[in-house]
Amino acid sequence: MEDGLIVISIDVADGAEAAYHAWHQAHIREVVDAVPSIVGARRYTLGAPESAAPPSPTSRFLALYAVAGGDVAAARAAIAAASAEGRVTPPPPGVVAGAVTLPYEAAAPIVD
């Protein structure tokens, strides 16, 4: 069971969606394999908004990493270390136009 989440909102360069999907599908597996406290990951694509106003943030892609043990900062540091060691592949040049990483720790027990 996860005790925290790492949420990454991702902007992809125009025309680079296919390269992004090919890279990111492999990338999330690398992160899960490289960081023991990451117990799962899932990719999302923004669906059609329910109102005329665009959602905020307006990034079309989202990745969620489930963190066990509650130490989200340590998981983020482990991802950075795995990247520096070459165990996690960075995006190809020109594919990711921007990304925002938001760490969340559980505020209450899960409701079943």
PDB file of C-alpha atoms in Angstrom:
ATOM      1  CA  MET A   1       0.000   0.000   0.000  1.00  0.00           C
ATOM      2  CA  GLU A   2       1.332   3.419  -0.840  1.00  0.00           C
ATOM      3  CA  ASP A   3       1.923   6.023   1.848  1.00  0.00           C
ATOM      4  CA  GLY A   4       2.716   8.814  -0.551  1.00  0.00           C
ATOM      5  CA  LEU A   5       2.638   9.815  -4.186  1.00  0.00           C
ATOM      6  CA  ILE A   6       4.989  11.514  -6.547  1.00  0.00           C
ATOM      7  CA  VAL A   7       2.856  13.317  -9.122  1.00  0.00           C
ATOM      8  CA  ILE A   8       4.505  14.545 -12.301  1.00  0.00           C
ATOM      9  CA  SER A   9       2.631  16.811 -14.687  1.00  0.00           C
ATOM     10  CA  ILE A  10       4.319  16.667 -18.095  1.00  0.00           C
ATOM     11  CA  ASP A  11       4.230  18.982 -21.106  1.00  0.00           C
ATOM     12  CA  VAL A  12       5.300  17.358 -24.354  1.00  0.00           C
ATOM     13  CA  ALA A  13       6.724  19.305 -27.283  1.00  0.00           C
ATOM     14  CA  ASP A  14       4.436  19.688 -30.296  1.00  0.00           C
ATOM     15  CA  GLY A  15       4.707  16.681 -32.586  1.00  0.00           C
ATOM     16  CA  ALA A  16       6.701  14.642 -30.055  1.00  0.00           C
ATOM     17  CA  GLU A  17       3.871  12.584 -28.557  1.00  0.00           C
ATOM     18  CA  ALA A  18       4.927   9.259 -30.145  1.00  0.00           C
ATOM     19  CA  ALA A  19       8.531   9.668 -28.955  1.00  0.00           C
ATOM     20  CA  TYR A  20       7.269  10.654 -25.489  1.00  0.00           C
ATOM     21  CA  HIS A  21       5.034   7.580 -25.160  1.00  0.00           C
ATOM     22  CA  ALA A  22       7.779   5.232 -26.361  1.00  0.00           C
ATOM     23  CA  TRP A  23      10.291   6.686 -23.897  1.00  0.00           C
ATOM     24  CA  HIS A  24       7.965   7.096 -20.915  1.00  0.00           C
ATOM     25  CA  GLN A  25       6.545   3.575 -21.012  1.00  0.00           C
ATOM     26  CA  ALA A  26      10.085   2.226 -20.562  1.00  0.00           C
ATOM     27  CA  HIS A  27      11.062   5.006 -18.133  1.00  0.00           C
ATOM     28  CA  ILE A  28       8.381   4.266 -15.539  1.00  0.00           C
ATOM     29  CA  ARG A  29       9.417   0.587 -15.481  1.00  0.00           C
ATOM     30  CA  GLU A  30      13.037   1.681 -14.931  1.00  0.00           C
ATOM     31  CA  VAL A  31      11.979   3.885 -12.007  1.00  0.00           C
ATOM     32  CA  VAL A  32       9.922   1.108 -10.383  1.00  0.00           C
ATOM     33  CA  ASP A  33      12.809  -1.345 -10.825  1.00  0.00           C
ATOM     34  CA  ALA A  34      15.469   1.109  -9.557  1.00  0.00           C
ATOM     35  CA  VAL A  35      13.703   2.441  -6.439  1.00  0.00           C
ATOM     36  CA  PRO A  36      12.486  -0.186  -3.930  1.00  0.00           C
ATOM     37  CA  SER A  37      10.080   2.211  -2.179  1.00  0.00           C
ATOM     38  CA  ILE A  38       8.246   2.904  -5.457  1.00  0.00           C
ATOM     39  CA  VAL A  39       5.638   0.153  -5.418  1.00  0.00           C
ATOM     40  CA  GLY A  40       3.836   1.086  -8.621  1.00  0.00           C
ATOM     41  CA  ALA A  41       3.449   3.685 -11.316  1.00  0.00           C
ATOM     42  CA  ARG A  42       0.803   4.660 -13.813  1.00  0.00           C
ATOM     43  CA  ARG A  43       0.608   7.033 -16.754  1.00  0.00           C
ATOM     44  CA  TYR A  44      -2.413   9.170 -17.566  1.00  0.00           C
ATOM     45  CA  THR A  45      -3.542  11.284 -20.504  1.00  0.00           C
ATOM     46  CA  LEU A  46      -5.868  14.246 -20.002  1.00  0.00           C
ATOM     47  CA  GLY A  47      -9.401  13.493 -21.127  1.00  0.00           C
ATOM     48  CA  ALA A  48     -11.995  15.939 -22.381  1.00  0.00           C
ATOM     49  CA  PRO A  49     -12.811  18.587 -19.755  1.00  0.00           C
ATOM     50  CA  GLU A  50     -16.346  18.642 -18.371  1.00  0.00           C
ATOM     51  CA  SER A  51     -16.583  22.423 -18.682  1.00  0.00           C
ATOM     52  CA  ALA A  52     -15.594  25.016 -21.251  1.00  0.00           C
ATOM     53  CA  ALA A  53     -12.775  26.284 -19.022  1.00  0.00           C
ATOM     54  CA  PRO A  54      -9.481  24.407 -19.491  1.00  0.00           C
ATOM     55  CA  PRO A  55      -8.307  22.389 -16.504  1.00  0.00           C
ATOM     56  CA  SER A  56      -5.466  23.653 -14.390  1.00  0.00           C
ATOM     57  CA  PRO A  57      -2.723  22.629 -14.770  1.00  0.00           C
ATOM     58  CA  THR A  58      -3.158  22.134 -18.500  1.00  0.00           C
ATOM     59  CA  SER A  59      -0.479  19.470 -18.995  1.00  0.00           C
ATOM     60  CA  ARG A  60      -1.831  16.667 -21.140  1.00  0.00           C
ATOM     61  CA  PHE A  61       0.155  13.924 -19.447  1.00  0.00           C
ATOM     62  CA  LEU A  62       0.478  12.829 -15.838  1.00  0.00           C
ATOM     63  CA  ALA A  63       2.541  10.158 -14.098  1.00  0.00           C
ATOM     64  CA  LEU A  64       1.852   8.860 -10.591  1.00  0.00           C
ATOM     65  CA  TYR A  65       4.449   6.962  -8.584  1.00  0.00           C
ATOM     66  CA  ALA A  66       3.153   5.186  -5.460  1.00  0.00           C
ATOM     67  CA  VAL A  67       5.617   5.371  -2.557  1.00  0.00           C
ATOM     68  CA  ALA A  68       5.607   2.872   0.311  1.00  0.00           C
ATOM     69  CA  GLY A  69       6.912   3.821   3.725  1.00  0.00           C
ATOM     70  CA  GLY A  70       5.918   7.472   3.594  1.00  0.00           C
ATOM     71  CA  ASP A  71       9.360   8.923   2.821  1.00  0.00           C
ATOM     72  CA  VAL A  72       8.557  10.665  -0.441  1.00  0.00           C
ATOM     73  CA  ALA A  73      11.678  12.856  -0.221  1.00  0.00           C
ATOM     74  CA  ALA A  74      13.887   9.759  -0.001  1.00  0.00           C
ATOM     75  CA  ALA A  75      12.107   8.225  -3.005  1.00  0.00           C
ATOM     76  CA  ARG A  76      12.684  11.410  -5.024  1.00  0.00           C
ATOM     77  CA  ALA A  77      16.367  11.363  -4.009  1.00  0.00           C
ATOM     78  CA  ALA A  78      16.613   7.699  -5.049  1.00  0.00           C
ATOM     79  CA  ILE A  79      15.135   8.513  -8.458  1.00  0.00           C
ATOM     80  CA  ALA A  80      17.686  11.322  -8.876  1.00  0.00           C
ATOM     81  CA  ALA A  81      20.522   8.966  -7.864  1.00  0.00           C
ATOM     82  CA  ALA A  82      19.302   6.287 -10.282  1.00  0.00           C
ATOM     83  CA  SER A  83      19.215   8.921 -13.036  1.00  0.00           C
ATOM     84  CA  ALA A  84      22.747  10.087 -12.222  1.00  0.00           C
ATOM     85  CA  GLU A  85      23.951   6.456 -12.280  1.00  0.00           C
ATOM     86  CA  GLY A  86      22.328   5.825 -15.674  1.00  0.00           C
ATOM     87  CA  ARG A  87      19.772   3.313 -14.366  1.00  0.00           C
ATOM     88  CA  VAL A  88      16.895   5.594 -15.407  1.00  0.00           C
ATOM     89  CA  THR A  89      16.819   6.926 -18.960  1.00  0.00           C
ATOM     90  CA  PRO A  90      16.220  10.675 -19.410  1.00  0.00           C
ATOM     91  CA  PRO A  91      13.771  11.815 -22.086  1.00  0.00           C
ATOM     92  CA  PRO A  92      15.122  12.194 -25.601  1.00  0.00           C
ATOM     93  CA  PRO A  93      16.177  15.778 -26.412  1.00  0.00           C
ATOM     94  CA  GLY A  94      13.280  18.000 -27.449  1.00  0.00           C
ATOM     95  CA  VAL A  95      10.513  15.648 -26.283  1.00  0.00           C
ATOM     96  CA  VAL A  96       9.572  16.992 -22.846  1.00  0.00           C
ATOM     97  CA  ALA A  97       8.822  20.716 -22.959  1.00  0.00           C
ATOM     98  CA  GLY A  98       8.404  20.982 -19.183  1.00  0.00           C
ATOM     99  CA  ALA A  99       7.459  19.034 -16.097  1.00  0.00           C
ATOM    100  CA  VAL A 100       6.326  19.793 -12.562  1.00  0.00           C
ATOM    101  CA  THR A 101       6.953  17.268  -9.781  1.00  0.00           C
ATOM    102  CA  LEU A 102       4.693  17.388  -6.725  1.00  0.00           C
ATOM    103  CA  PRO A 103       5.320  15.165  -3.674  1.00  0.00           C
ATOM    104  CA  TYR A 104       2.299  14.097  -1.625  1.00  0.00           C
ATOM    105  CA  GLU A 105       2.336  12.273   1.697  1.00  0.00           C
ATOM    106  CA  ALA A 106      -0.733  10.451   3.016  1.00  0.00           C
ATOM    107  CA  ALA A 107      -2.841  12.747   5.204  1.00  0.00           C
ATOM    108  CA  ALA A 108      -5.249  10.078   6.462  1.00  0.00           C
ATOM    109  CA  PRO A 109      -5.739   6.314   6.314  1.00  0.00           C
ATOM    110  CA  ILE A 110      -7.144   4.828   3.135  1.00  0.00           C
ATOM    111  CA  VAL A 111     -10.922   4.348   3.027  1.00  0.00           C
ATOM    112  CA  ASP A 112     -11.943   0.867   1.881  1.00  0.00           C
TER     113      ASP A 112
END
